[in-house]
Short mmCIF file of C-alpha atoms and ligand atoms in Angstrom, two decimals:
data_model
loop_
_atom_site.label_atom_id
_atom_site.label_comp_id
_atom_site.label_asym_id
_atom_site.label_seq_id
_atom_site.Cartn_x
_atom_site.Cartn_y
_atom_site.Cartn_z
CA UNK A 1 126.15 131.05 112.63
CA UNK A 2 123.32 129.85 114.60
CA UNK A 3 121.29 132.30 113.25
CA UNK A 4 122.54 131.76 109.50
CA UNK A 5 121.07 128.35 109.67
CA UNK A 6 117.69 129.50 110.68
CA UNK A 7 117.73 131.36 107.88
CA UNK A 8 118.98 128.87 105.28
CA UNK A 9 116.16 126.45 107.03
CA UNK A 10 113.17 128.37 107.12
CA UNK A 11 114.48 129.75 103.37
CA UNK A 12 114.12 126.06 102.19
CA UNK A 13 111.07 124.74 103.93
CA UNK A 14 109.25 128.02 101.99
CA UNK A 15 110.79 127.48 98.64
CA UNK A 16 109.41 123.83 99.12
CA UNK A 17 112.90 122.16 98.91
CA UNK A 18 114.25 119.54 101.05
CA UNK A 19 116.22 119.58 104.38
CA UNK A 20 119.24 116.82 103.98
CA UNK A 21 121.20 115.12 107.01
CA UNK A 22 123.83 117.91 107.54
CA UNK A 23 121.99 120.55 107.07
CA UNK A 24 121.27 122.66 109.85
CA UNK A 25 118.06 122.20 111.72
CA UNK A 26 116.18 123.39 114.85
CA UNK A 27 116.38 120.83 117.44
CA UNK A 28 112.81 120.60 117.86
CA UNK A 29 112.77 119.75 114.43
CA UNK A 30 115.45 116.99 114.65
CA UNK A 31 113.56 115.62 117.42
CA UNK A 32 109.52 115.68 115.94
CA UNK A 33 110.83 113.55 112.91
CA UNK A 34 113.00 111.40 115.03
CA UNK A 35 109.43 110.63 116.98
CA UNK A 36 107.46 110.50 114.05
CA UNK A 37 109.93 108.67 111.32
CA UNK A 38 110.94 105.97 114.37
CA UNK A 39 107.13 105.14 115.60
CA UNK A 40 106.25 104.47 112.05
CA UNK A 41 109.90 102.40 111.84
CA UNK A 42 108.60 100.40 115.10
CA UNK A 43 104.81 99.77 113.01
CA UNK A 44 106.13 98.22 110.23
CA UNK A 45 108.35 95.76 112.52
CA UNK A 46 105.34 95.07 115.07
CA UNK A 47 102.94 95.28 112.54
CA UNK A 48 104.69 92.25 110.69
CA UNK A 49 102.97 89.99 113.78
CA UNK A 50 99.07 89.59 112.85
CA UNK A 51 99.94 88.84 109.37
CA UNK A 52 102.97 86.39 110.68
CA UNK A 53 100.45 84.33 112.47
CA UNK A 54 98.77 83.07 109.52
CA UNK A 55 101.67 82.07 107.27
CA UNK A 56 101.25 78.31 108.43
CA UNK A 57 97.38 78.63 107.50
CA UNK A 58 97.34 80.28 105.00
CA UNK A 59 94.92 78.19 102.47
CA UNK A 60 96.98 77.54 99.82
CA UNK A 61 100.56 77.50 98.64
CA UNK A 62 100.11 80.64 96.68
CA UNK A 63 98.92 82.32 99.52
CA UNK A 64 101.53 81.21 101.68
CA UNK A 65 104.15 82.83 99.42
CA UNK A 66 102.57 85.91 98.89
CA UNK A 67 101.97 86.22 102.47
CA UNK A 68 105.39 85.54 103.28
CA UNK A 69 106.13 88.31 100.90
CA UNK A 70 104.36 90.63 102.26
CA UNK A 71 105.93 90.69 105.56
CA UNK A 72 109.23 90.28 104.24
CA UNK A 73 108.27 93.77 102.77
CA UNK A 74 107.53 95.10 105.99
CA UNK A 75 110.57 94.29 107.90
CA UNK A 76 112.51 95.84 104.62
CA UNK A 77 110.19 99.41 105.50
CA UNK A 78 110.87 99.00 108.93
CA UNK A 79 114.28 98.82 108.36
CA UNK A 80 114.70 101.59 105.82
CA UNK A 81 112.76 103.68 108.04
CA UNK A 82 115.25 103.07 111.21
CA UNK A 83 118.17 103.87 108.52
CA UNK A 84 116.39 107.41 107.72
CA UNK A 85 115.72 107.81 111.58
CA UNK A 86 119.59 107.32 112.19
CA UNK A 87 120.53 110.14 109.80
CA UNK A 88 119.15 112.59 112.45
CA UNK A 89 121.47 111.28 114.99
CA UNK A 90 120.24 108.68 117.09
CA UNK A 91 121.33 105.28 116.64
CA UNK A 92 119.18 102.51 116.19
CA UNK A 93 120.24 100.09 119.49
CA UNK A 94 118.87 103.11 121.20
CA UNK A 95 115.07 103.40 118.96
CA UNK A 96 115.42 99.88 119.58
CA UNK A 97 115.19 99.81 122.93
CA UNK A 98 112.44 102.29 123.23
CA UNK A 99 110.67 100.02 121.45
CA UNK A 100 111.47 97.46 123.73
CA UNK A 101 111.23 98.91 126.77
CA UNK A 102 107.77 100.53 125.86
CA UNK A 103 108.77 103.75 125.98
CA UNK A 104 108.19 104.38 122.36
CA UNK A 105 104.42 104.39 120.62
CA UNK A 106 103.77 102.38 117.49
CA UNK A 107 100.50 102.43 115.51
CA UNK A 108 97.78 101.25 116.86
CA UNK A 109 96.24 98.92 114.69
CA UNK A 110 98.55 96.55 115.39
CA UNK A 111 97.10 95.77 118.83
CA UNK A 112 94.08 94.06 117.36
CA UNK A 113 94.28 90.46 117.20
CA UNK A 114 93.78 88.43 113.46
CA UNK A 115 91.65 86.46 114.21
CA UNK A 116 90.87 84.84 110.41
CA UNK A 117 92.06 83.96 107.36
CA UNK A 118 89.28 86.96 106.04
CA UNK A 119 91.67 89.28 108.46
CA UNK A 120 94.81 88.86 105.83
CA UNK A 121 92.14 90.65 103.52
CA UNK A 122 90.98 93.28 105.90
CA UNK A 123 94.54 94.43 107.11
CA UNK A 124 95.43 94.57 103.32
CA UNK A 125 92.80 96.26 102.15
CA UNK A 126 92.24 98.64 105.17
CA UNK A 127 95.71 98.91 107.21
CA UNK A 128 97.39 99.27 104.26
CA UNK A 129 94.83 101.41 102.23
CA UNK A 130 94.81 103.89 105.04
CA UNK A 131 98.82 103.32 105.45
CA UNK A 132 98.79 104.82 101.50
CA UNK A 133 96.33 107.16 102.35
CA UNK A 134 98.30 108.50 105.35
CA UNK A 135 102.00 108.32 103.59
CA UNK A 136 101.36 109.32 99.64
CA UNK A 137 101.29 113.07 100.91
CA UNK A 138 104.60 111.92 103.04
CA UNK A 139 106.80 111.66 99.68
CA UNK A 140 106.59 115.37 99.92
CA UNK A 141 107.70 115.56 103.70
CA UNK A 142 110.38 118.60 103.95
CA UNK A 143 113.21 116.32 105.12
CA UNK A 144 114.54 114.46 102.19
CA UNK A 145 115.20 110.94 103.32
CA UNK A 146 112.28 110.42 105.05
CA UNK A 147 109.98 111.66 101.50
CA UNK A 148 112.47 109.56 99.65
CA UNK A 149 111.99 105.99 101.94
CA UNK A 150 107.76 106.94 101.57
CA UNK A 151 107.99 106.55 97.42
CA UNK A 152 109.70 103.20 97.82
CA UNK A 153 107.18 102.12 100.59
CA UNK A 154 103.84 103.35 99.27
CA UNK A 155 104.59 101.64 95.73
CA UNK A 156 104.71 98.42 97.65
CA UNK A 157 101.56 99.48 99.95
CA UNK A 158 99.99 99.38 97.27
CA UNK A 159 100.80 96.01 96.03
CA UNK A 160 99.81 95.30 99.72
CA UNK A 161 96.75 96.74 99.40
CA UNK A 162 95.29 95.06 96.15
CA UNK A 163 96.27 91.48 97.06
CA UNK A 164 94.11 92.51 100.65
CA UNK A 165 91.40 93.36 98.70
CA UNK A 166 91.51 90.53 96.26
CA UNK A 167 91.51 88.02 99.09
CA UNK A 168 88.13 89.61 100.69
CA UNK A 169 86.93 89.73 96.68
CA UNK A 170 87.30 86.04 96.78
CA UNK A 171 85.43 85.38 100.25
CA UNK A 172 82.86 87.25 99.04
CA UNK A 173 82.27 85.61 96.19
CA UNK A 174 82.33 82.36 97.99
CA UNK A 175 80.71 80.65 100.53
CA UNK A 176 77.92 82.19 102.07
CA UNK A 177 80.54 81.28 105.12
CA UNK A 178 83.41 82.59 103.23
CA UNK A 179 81.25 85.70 102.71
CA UNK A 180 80.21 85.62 106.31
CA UNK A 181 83.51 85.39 107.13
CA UNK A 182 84.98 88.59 104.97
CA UNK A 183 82.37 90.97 106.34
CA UNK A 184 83.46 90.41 110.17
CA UNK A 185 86.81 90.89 109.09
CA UNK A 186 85.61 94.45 107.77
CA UNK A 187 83.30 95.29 110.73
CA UNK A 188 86.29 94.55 113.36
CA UNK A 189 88.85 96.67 111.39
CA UNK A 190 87.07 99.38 109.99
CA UNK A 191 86.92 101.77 113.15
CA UNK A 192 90.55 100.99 114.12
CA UNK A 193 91.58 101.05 110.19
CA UNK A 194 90.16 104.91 110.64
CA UNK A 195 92.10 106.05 114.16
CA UNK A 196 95.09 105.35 112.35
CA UNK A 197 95.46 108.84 110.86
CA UNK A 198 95.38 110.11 114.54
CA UNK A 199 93.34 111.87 117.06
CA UNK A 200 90.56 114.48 115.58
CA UNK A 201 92.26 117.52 114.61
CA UNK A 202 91.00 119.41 117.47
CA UNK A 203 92.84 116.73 119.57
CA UNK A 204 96.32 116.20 117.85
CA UNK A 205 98.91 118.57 119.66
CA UNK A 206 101.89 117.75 117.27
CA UNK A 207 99.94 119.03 113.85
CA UNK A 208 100.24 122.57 113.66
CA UNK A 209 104.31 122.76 113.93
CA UNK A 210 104.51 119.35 111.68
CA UNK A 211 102.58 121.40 108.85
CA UNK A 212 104.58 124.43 109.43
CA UNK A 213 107.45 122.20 109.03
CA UNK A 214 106.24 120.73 105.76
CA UNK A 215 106.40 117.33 107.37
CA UNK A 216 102.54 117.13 107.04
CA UNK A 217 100.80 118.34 104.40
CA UNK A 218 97.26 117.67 105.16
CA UNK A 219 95.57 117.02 108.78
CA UNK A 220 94.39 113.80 110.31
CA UNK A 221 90.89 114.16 109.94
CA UNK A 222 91.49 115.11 105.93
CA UNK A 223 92.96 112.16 105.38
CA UNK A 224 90.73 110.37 107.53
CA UNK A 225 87.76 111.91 105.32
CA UNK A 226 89.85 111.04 102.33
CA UNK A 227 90.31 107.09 102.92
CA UNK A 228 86.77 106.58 103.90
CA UNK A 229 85.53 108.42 100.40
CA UNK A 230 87.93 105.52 98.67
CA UNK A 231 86.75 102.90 100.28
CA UNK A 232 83.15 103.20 100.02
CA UNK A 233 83.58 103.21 96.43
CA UNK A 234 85.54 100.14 96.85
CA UNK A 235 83.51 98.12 99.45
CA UNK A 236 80.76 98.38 96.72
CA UNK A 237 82.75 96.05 94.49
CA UNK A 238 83.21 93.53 97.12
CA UNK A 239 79.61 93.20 97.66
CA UNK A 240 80.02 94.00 101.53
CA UNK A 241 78.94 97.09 103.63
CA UNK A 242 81.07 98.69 106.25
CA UNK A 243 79.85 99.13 109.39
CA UNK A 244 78.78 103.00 109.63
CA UNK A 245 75.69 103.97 110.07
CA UNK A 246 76.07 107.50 110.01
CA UNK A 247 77.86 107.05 106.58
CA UNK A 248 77.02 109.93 104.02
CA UNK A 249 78.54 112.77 101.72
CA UNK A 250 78.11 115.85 102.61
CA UNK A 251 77.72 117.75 99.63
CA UNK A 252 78.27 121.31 101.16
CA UNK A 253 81.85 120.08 101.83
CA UNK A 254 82.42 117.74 99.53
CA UNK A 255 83.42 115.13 101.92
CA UNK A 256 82.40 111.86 103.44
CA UNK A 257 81.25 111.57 106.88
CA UNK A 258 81.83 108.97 109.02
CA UNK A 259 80.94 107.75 112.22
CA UNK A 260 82.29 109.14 115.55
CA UNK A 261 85.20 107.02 116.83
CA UNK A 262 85.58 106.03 120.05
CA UNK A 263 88.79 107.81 121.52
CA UNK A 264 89.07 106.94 125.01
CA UNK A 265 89.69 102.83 123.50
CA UNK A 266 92.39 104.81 121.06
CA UNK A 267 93.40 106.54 123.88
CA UNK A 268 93.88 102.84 126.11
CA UNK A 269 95.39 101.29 122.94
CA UNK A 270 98.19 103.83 122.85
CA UNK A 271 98.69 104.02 126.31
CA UNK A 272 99.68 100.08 126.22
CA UNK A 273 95.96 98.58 126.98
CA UNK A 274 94.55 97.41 124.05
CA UNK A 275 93.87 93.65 123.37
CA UNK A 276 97.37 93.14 122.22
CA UNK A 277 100.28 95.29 123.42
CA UNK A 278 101.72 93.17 125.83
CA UNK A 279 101.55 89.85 123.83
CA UNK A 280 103.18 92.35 120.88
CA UNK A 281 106.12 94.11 123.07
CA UNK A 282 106.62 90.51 124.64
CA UNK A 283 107.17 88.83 121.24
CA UNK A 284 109.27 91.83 120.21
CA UNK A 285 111.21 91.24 122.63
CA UNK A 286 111.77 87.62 122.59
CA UNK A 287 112.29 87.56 118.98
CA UNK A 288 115.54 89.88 119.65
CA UNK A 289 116.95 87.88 122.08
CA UNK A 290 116.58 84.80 120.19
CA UNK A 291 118.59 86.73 117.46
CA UNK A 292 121.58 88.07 119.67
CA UNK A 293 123.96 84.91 118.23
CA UNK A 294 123.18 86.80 114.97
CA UNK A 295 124.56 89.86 115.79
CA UNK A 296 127.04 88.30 118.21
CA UNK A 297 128.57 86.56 114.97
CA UNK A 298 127.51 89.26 112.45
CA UNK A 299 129.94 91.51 115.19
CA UNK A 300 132.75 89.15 115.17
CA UNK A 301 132.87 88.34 111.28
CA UNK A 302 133.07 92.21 110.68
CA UNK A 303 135.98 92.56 113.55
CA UNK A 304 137.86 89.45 111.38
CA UNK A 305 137.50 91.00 108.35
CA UNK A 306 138.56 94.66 109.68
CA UNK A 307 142.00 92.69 110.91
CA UNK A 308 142.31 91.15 107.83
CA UNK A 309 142.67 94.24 105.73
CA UNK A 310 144.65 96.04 108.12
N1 ACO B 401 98.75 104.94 116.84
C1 ACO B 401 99.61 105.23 117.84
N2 ACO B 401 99.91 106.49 118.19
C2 ACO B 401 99.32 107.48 117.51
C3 ACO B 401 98.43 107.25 116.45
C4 ACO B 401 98.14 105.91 116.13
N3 ACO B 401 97.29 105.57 115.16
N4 ACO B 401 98.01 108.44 115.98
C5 ACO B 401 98.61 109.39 116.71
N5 ACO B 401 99.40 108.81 117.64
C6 ACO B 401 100.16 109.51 118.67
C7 ACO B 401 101.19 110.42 118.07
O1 ACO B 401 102.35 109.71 117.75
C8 ACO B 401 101.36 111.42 119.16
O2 ACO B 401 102.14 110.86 120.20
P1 ACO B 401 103.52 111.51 120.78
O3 ACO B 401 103.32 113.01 120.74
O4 ACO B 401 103.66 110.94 122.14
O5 ACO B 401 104.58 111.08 119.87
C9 ACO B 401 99.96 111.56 119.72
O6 ACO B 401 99.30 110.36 119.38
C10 ACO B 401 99.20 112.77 119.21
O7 ACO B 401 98.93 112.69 117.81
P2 ACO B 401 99.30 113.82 116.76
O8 ACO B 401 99.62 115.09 117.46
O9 ACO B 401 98.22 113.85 115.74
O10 ACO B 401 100.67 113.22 116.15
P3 ACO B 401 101.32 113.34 114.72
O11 ACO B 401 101.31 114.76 114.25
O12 ACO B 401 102.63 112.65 114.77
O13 ACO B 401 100.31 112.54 113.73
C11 ACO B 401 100.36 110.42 112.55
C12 ACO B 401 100.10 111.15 113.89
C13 ACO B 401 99.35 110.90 111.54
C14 ACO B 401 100.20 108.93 112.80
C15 ACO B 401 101.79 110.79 112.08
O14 ACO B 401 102.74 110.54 113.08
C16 ACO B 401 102.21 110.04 110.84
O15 ACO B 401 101.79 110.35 109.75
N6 ACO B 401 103.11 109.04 111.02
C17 ACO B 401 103.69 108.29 109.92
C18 ACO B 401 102.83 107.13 109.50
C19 ACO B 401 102.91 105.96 110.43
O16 ACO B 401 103.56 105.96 111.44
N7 ACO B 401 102.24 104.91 110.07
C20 ACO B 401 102.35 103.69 110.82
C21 ACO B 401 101.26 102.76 110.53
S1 ACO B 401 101.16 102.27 108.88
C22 ACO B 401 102.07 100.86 108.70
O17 ACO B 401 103.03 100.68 109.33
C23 ACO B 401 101.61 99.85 107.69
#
């Protein structure tokens, strides 16, 4: 039987189709998306903290609602994300608590501080440009809820995205301080906007079974390439300059070419050392226990209810 599955699996991850909850699957399978689908559930929850932290300042009502919005949206991701994770087996007290406990990675970005109001714009444009640029090929990842969550989520990335880049569009075209103000928001998140898509393919031990597995479909340093040749486009509009001065296309290979990254700081950030981790995990972690009369009497309404129809 064991070996019928197998078959059935590797039959639909070549005909391009899609894996579903009770299908069969190798375990090693089961447990790379598992990895994969709950660090990028655990993101979108941490990641709702820099953006959080200007709500209250944000500069005008407007702002302040579609702020608010926004990281509404993000919660919703990272909870649609923990309900595709679940479908593999493990339940989500338990991704939870990795989170918690700091066993589990999350991305990295969000373990630089926000320091501005030009920072709402540079996360937007940036985090959430390269967040596209990283999960638009994801839609087509082998296992079926995880591709379908991604075409919900990168249609509101991209909302995310434009209202980040309108925000450092209207810095720019404001105060020389404003201005002033937008391009250090780009120069502190451009490298870290970039190790998002991972460690240089040379370096990234989890790639070649992913893309075997149809859960990737191009590498980290593709995509990499890929986001840097939108936004240099882009940045041109906004009247700014990113901060690479080894910047060029390389027309033998069609690609952009960007700076070298440092990777023993990406290295420190995911290892739990970068400016913000433990501030992050710590506000994680009080935010859940300030909620546990929540689920203490979300859990006893739903054990009424179950008496009441018995
Ligand atoms: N931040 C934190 N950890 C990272 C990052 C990053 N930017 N990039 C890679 N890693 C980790 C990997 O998770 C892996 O760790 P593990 O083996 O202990 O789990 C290790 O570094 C080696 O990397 P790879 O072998 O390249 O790992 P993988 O094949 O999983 O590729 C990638 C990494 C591209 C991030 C992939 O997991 C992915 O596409 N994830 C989904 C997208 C996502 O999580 N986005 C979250 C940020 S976007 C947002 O929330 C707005």
């Amino acid at each position: 039987e064991e070996q019928a599955g197998q078959d059935r699996f590797n039959q639909i991850i070549a005909e391009d189709s899609r894996i579903e909850p009770r299908d069969w699957m190798p375990e090693a399978y089961r447990k790379t998306l598992t990895r994969q689908m709950s660090q990028h559930a655990h993101s979108e929850i941490i990641g709702m903290q820099p953006e959080a932290n200007w709500i209250t300042r944000a500069p005008s009502l407007k702002r302040k609602a579609i702020l608010m919005a926004k990281v509404q949206d993000e919660a919703g991701h990272g909870l649609y994300l923990y309900s595709g994770t679940e479908t593999l087996g493990t339940p989500r007290d338990e991704l939870n608590d990795q989170l918690m406990t700091g066993k589990a990675k999350y991305s990295s970005i969000f373990n630089y501080p926000a320091r501005s109001w030009a920072d709402m714009g540079a996360i937007g444009w940036l985090v959430d440009g390269a967040a596209i640029a990283n999960q638009v090929p994801l839609c087509r990842a082998s296992y079926g809820p995880y591709g379908r969550a991604m075409v919900r989520i990168c249609k509101e990335e991209s909302f995310h995205q434009r209202q980040g880049f309108e925000i450092l569009l209207e810095l720019s075209n404001g105060t020389p301080a404003q201005k002033k103000m937008a391009q250090d928001a780009v120069n502190r998140f451009y490298a870290p906007s970039l190790m998002m898509f991972g460690p240089p393919d040379s370096d990234s031990p989890n790639s070649g079974q992913s893309t075997a597995w149809k859960i990737k479909r191009f590498s980290n340093d593709e995509l990499r390439q890929r986001f840097v040749g939108m936004i240099v486009e882009q940045i041109k509009i906004l009247g700014l300059t990113l901060p690479d001065p080894d910047l060029r296309f390389d027309a033998e290979t069609g690609t952009w070419l960007h700076m070298d990254l440092d990777w023993v700081e990406f290295k420190a950030v995911i290892a739990g050392n970068g400016p913000c981790n433990a501030q992050r995990l710590q506000r994680r972690r009080d935010a859940h226990n300030e909620g546990a009369w929540v689920r203490e009497a979300a859990a006893a309404y739903a054990a009424k209810m179950a008496r009441k129809t018995e």
